[in-house]
Short mmCIF file of C-alpha atoms and ligand atoms in Angstrom, two decimals:
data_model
loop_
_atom_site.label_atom_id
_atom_site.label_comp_id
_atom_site.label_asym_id
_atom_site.label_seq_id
_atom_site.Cartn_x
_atom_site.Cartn_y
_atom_site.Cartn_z
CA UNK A 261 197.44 90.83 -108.96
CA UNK A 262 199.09 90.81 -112.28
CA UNK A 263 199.06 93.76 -114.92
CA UNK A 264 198.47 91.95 -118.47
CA UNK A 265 200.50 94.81 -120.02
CA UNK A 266 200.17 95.43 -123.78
CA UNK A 267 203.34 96.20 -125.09
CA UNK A 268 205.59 93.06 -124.61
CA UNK A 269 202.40 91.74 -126.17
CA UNK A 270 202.69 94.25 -129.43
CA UNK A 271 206.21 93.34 -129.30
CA UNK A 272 206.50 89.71 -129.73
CA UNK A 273 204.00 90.19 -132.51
CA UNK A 274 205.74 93.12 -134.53
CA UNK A 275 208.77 90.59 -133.87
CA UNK A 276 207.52 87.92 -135.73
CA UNK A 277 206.55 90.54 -138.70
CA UNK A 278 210.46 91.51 -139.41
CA UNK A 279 212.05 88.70 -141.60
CA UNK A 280 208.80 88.47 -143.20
CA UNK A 281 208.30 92.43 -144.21
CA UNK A 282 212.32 92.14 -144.92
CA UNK A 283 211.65 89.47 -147.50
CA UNK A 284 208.55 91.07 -148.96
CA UNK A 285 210.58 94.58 -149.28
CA UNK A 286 214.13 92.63 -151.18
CA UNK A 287 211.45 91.13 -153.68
CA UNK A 288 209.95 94.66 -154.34
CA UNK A 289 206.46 94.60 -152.49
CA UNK A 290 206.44 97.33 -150.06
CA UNK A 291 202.76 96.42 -147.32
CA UNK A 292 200.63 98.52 -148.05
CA UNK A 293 197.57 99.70 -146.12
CA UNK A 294 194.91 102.56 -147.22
CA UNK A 295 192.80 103.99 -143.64
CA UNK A 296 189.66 105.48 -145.11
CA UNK A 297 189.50 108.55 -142.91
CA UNK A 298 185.95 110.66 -142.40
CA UNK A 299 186.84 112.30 -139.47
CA UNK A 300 189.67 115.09 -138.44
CA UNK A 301 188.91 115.69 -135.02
CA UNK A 302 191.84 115.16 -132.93
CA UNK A 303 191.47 111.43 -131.41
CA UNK A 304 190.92 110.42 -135.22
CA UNK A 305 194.03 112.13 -136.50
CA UNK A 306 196.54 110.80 -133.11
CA UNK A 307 195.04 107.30 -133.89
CA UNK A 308 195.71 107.70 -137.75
CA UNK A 309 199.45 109.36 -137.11
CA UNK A 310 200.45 106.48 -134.23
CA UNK A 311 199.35 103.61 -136.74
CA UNK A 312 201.02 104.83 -139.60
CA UNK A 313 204.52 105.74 -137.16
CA UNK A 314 204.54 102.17 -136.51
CA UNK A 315 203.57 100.78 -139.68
CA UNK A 316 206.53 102.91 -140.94
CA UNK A 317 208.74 102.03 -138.48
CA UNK A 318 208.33 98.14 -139.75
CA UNK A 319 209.27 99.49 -143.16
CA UNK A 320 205.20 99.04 -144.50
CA UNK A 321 203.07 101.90 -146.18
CA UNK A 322 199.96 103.48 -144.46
CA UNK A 323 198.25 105.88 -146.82
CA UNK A 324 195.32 108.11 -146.15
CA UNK A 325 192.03 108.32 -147.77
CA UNK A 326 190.83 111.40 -146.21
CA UNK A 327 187.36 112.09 -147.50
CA UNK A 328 184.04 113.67 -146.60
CA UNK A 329 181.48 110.49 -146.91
CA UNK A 330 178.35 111.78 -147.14
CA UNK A 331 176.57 108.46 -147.38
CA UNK A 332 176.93 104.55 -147.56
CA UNK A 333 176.90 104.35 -151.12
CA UNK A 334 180.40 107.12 -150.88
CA UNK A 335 181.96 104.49 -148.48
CA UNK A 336 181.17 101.53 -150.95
CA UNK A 337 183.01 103.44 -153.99
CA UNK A 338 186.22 103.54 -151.83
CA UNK A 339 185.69 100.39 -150.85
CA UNK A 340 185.38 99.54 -154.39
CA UNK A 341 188.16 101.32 -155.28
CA UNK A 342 190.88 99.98 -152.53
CA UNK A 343 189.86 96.35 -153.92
CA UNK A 344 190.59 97.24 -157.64
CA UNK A 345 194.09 99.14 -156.53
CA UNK A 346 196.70 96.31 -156.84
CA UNK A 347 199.29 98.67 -155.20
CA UNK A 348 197.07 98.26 -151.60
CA UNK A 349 197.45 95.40 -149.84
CA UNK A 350 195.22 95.90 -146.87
CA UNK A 351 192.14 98.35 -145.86
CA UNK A 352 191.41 99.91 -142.81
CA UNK A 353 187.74 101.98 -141.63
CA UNK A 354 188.70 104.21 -139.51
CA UNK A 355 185.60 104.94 -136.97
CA UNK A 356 183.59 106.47 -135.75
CA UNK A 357 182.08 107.18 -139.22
CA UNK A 358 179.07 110.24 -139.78
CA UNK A 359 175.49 108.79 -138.50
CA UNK A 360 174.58 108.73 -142.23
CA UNK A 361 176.83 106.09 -142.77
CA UNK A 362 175.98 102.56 -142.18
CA UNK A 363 179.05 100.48 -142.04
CA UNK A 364 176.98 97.12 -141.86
CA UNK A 365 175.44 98.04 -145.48
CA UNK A 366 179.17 98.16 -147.27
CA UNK A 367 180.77 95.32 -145.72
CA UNK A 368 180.21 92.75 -148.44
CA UNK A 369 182.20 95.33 -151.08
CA UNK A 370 186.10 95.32 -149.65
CA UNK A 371 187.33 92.33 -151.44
CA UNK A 372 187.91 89.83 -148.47
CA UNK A 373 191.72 89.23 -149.28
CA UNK A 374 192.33 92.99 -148.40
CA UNK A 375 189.56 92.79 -144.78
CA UNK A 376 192.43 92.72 -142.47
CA UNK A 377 189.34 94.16 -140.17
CA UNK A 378 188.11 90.67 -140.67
CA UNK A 379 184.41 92.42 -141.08
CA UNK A 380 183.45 91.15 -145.09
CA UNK A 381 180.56 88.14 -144.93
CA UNK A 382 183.47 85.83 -145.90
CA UNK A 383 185.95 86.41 -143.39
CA UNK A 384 183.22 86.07 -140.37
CA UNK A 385 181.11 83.28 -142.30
CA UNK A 386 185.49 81.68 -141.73
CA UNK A 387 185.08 82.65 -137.97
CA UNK A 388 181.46 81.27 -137.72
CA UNK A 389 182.66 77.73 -139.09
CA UNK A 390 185.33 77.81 -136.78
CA UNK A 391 188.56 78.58 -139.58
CA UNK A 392 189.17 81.45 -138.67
CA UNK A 393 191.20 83.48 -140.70
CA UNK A 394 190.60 87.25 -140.39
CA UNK A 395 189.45 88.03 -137.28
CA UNK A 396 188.43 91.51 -136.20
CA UNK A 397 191.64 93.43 -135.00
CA UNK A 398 190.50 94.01 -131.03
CA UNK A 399 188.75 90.85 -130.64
CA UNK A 400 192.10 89.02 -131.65
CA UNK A 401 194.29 91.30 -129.72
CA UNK A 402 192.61 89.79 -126.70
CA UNK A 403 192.88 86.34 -127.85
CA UNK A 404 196.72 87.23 -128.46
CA UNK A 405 196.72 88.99 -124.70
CA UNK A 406 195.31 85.72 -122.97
CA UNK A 407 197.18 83.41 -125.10
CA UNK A 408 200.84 85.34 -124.20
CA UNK A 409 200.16 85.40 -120.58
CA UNK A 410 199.09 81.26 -120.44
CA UNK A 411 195.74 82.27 -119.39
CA UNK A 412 193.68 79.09 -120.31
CA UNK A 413 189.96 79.79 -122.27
CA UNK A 414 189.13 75.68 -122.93
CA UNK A 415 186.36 74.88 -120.26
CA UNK A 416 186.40 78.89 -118.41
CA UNK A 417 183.37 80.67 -118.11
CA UNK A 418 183.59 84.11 -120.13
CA UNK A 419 181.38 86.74 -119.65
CA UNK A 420 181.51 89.73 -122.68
CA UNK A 421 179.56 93.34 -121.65
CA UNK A 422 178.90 94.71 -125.32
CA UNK A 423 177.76 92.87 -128.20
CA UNK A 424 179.46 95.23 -131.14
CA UNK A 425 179.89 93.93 -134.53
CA UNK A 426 183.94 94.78 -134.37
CA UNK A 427 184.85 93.36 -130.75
CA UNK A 428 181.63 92.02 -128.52
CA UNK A 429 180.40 89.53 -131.61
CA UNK A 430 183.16 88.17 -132.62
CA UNK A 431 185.13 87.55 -129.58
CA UNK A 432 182.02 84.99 -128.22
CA UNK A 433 182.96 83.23 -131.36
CA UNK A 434 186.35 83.10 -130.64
CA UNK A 435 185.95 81.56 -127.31
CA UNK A 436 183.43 79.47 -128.71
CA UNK A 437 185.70 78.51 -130.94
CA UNK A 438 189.00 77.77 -127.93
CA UNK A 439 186.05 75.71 -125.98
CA UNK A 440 185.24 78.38 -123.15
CA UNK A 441 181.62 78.64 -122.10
CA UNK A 442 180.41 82.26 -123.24
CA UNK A 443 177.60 84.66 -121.70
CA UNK A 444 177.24 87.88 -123.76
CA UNK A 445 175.51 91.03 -121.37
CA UNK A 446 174.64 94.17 -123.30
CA UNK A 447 172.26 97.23 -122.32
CA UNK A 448 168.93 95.14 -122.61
CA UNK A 449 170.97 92.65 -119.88
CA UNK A 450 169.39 92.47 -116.20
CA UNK A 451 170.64 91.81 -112.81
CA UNK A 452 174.34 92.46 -114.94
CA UNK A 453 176.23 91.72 -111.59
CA UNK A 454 175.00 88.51 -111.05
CA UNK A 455 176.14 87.16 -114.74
CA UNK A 456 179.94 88.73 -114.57
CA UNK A 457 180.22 87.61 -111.22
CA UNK A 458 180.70 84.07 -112.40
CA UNK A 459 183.04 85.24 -114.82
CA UNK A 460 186.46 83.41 -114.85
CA UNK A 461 187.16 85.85 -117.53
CA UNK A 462 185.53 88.60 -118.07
CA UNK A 463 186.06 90.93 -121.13
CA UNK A 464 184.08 94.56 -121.07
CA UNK A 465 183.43 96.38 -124.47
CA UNK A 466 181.21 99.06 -123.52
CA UNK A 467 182.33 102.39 -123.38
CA UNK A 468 181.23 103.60 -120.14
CA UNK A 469 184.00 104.66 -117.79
CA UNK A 470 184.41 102.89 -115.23
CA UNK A 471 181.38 100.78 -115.45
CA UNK A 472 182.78 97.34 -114.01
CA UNK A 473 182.68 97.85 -109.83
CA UNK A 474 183.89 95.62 -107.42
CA UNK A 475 181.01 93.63 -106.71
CA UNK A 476 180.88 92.70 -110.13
CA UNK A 477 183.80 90.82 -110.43
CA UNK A 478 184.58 86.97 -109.22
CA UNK A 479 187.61 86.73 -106.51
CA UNK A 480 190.48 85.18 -108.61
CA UNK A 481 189.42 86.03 -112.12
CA UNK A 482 191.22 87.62 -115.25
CA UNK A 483 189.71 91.39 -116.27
CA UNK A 484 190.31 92.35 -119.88
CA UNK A 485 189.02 96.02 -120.53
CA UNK A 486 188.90 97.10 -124.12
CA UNK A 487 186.98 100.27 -122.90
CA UNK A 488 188.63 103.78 -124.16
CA UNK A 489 186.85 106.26 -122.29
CA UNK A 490 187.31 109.93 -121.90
CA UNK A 491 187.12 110.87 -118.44
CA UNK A 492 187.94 114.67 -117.53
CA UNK A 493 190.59 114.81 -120.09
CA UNK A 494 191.80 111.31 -119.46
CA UNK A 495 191.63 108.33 -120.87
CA UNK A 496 190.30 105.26 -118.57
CA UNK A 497 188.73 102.10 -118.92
CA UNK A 498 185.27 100.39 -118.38
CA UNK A 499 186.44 98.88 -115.56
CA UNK A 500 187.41 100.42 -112.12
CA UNK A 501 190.56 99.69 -111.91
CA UNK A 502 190.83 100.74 -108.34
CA UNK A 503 188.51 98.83 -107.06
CA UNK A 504 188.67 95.68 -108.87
CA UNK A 505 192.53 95.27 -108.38
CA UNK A 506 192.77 93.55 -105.08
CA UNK A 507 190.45 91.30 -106.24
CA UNK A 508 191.30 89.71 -109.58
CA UNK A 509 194.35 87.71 -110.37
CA UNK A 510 194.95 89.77 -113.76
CA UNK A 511 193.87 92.68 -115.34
CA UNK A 512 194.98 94.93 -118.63
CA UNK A 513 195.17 98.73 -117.48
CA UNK A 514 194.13 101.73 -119.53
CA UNK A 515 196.10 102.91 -121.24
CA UNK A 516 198.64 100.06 -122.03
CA UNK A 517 196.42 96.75 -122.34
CA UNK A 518 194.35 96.17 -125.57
CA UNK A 519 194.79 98.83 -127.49
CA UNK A 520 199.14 98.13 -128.58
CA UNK A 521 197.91 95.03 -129.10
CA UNK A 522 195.08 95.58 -131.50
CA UNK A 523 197.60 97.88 -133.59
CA UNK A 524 200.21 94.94 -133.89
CA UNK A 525 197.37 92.33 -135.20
CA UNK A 526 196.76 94.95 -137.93
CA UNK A 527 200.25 95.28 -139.38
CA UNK A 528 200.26 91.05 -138.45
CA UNK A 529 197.03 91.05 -140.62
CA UNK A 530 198.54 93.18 -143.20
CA UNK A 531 201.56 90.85 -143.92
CA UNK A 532 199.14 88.09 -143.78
CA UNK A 533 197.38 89.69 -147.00
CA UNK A 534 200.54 90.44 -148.69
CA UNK A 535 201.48 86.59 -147.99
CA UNK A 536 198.11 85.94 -149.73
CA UNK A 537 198.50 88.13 -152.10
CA UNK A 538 201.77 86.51 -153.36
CA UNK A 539 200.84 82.95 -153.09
CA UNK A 540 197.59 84.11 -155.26
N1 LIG B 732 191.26 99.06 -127.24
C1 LIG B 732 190.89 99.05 -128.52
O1 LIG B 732 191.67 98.76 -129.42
C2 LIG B 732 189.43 99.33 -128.83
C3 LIG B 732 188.88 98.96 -130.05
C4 LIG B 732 187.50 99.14 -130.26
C5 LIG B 732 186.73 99.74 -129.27
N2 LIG B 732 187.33 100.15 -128.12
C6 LIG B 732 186.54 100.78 -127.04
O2 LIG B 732 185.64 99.81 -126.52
C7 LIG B 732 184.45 100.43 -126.07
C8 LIG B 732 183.26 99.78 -126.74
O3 LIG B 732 183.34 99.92 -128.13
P1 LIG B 732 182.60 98.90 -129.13
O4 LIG B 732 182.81 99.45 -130.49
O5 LIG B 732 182.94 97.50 -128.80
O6 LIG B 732 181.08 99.00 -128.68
P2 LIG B 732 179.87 99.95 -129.13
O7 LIG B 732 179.55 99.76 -130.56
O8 LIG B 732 180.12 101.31 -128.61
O9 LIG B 732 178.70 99.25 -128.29
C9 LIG B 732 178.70 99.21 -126.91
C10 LIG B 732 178.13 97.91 -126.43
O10 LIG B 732 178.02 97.98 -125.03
C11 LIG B 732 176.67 97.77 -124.62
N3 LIG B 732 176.38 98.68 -123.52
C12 LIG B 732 176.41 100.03 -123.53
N4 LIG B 732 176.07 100.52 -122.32
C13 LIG B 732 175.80 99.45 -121.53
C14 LIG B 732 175.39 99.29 -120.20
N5 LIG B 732 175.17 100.34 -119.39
N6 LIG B 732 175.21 98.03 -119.74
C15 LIG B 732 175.42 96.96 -120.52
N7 LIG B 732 175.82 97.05 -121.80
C16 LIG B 732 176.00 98.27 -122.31
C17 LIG B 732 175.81 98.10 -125.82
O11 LIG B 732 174.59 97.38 -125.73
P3 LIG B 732 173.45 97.42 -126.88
O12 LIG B 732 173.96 96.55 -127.98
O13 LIG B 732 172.24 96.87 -126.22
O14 LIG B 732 173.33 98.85 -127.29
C18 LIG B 732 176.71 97.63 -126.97
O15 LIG B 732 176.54 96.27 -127.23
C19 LIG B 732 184.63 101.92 -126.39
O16 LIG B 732 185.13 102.56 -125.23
C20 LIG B 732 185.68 101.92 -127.48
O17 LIG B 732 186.40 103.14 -127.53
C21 LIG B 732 188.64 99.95 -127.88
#
């Protein structure tokens, strides 16, 4: 069994960013991105402060709207805002948002040129028709994962547990899209086991801990677990790890798998709207 680890992943990505950010920063244009912020509990504020180390670290910006939304309409006049301010390049939501906000309502506002979330009707209107452009950060980071370690999606059977706007939703489009034959399971889903045992690959978006058993899985298959559970102060996966391991041929752990990954195709996305922004 294989480990599809995360980081050389990241890596190769933030790699490719370099001479590109070092170009954009000797013409003047420092990438920027502005992370709408609701929350300042303490998972928010780590996720906000490791983004914005490594966006610094790559020589880009990552400013802070910290605010106290009260409703959708607040969340649109940011929205509004960030796609009026020239000076920011890229936009970021950061979730979970309060229950008062509906996300869904506000995603035709954020000009599409700055949706390096890949979440506006245009950019996943470009996924639909198969030109993708913008994709939603996670889903792509496990297109990237699959794609770095050869796995091969043309022809595979996928299964996806979760059906979320951000990762479960677009990701069957994305392997619609690479040819792969794709089952989507999600709470209303019965007999569960029987579907993501046929999986070649199967990707779990849930959020239960430790939700994928060993019975579940197909001898020989490749496990990609986006899950980010908290489990007795730690943080594990949907999928049992432990049990699964001797099974499948490869599998991303938690911590270390997706999540690197999804931070790189944000700052990748970011220079991407700069590039856009120039060539305008
Ligand atoms: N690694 C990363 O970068 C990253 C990024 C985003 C999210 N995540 C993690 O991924 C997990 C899922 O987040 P998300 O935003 O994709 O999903 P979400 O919005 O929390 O929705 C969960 C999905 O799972 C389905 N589900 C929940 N319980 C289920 C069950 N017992 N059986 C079958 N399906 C079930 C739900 O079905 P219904 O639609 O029927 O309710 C829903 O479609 C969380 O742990 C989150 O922290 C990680």
């Amino acid at each position: 069994m294989m480990d599809l680890l995360g980081k050389p992943v990241a890596d190769a990505i933030f790699e490719k960013q370099k001479p590109k950010i070092k170009e954009m920063l000797a013409g003047g244009v420092v990438p920027k991105i502005a992370v709408i912020r609701t929350m300042n509990d303490e998972p928010s504020v780590r996720y906000f402060n490791s983004i914005k180390k490594k966006f610094e670290k790559y020589g880009c910006e990552c400013y802070a709207i910290t605010k106290e939304l009260q409703n959708t309409y607040d969340l649109k006049e940011e929205l509004r805002r960030c796609s009026e301010d020239d000076s920011i390049h890229g936009v970021l939501v950061q979730r979970p948002l309060p229950k008062t906000v509906n996300v869904v309502d506000t995603l035709g506002v954020l000009s599409p040129q700055k949706d390096i979330e890949g979440l506006t009707p245009y950019n996943l209107a470009k996924l639909f028709t198969n030109k993708e452009f913008f994709t939603p950060c996670t889903a792509e980071a496990v297109i990237e994962l699959l794609e770095y370690y050869g796995v091969e999606m043309e022809s595979r059977r996928v299964v996806i547990l979760g059906r979320s706007i951000s990762v479960g939703k677009p990701l069957t489009l994305m392997f619609l899209n690479r040819n792969a034959t794709v089952t989507v399971c999600h709470s209303r889903t019965e007999d569960i086991s029987s579907i993501t045992k046929e999986a070649d690959i199967l990707v779990s978006s849930v959020g239960v801990a430790r939700f994928v058993k060993d019975y579940m899985v197909k001898k020989g298959s490749v496990i990609i677990d986006v899950g980010m559970n908290s489990k007795n102060g730690k943080l594990v996966g949907d999928v049992d790890y432990e049990e699964v391991k001797d099974i499948v041929s490869m599998i991303t752990p938690v911590p270390g798998g997706v999540g690197p990954v999804t931070v790189a195709v944000l700052l990748k996305n970011l220079v991407k709207a700069v590039e856009m922004n120039i060539h305008d």
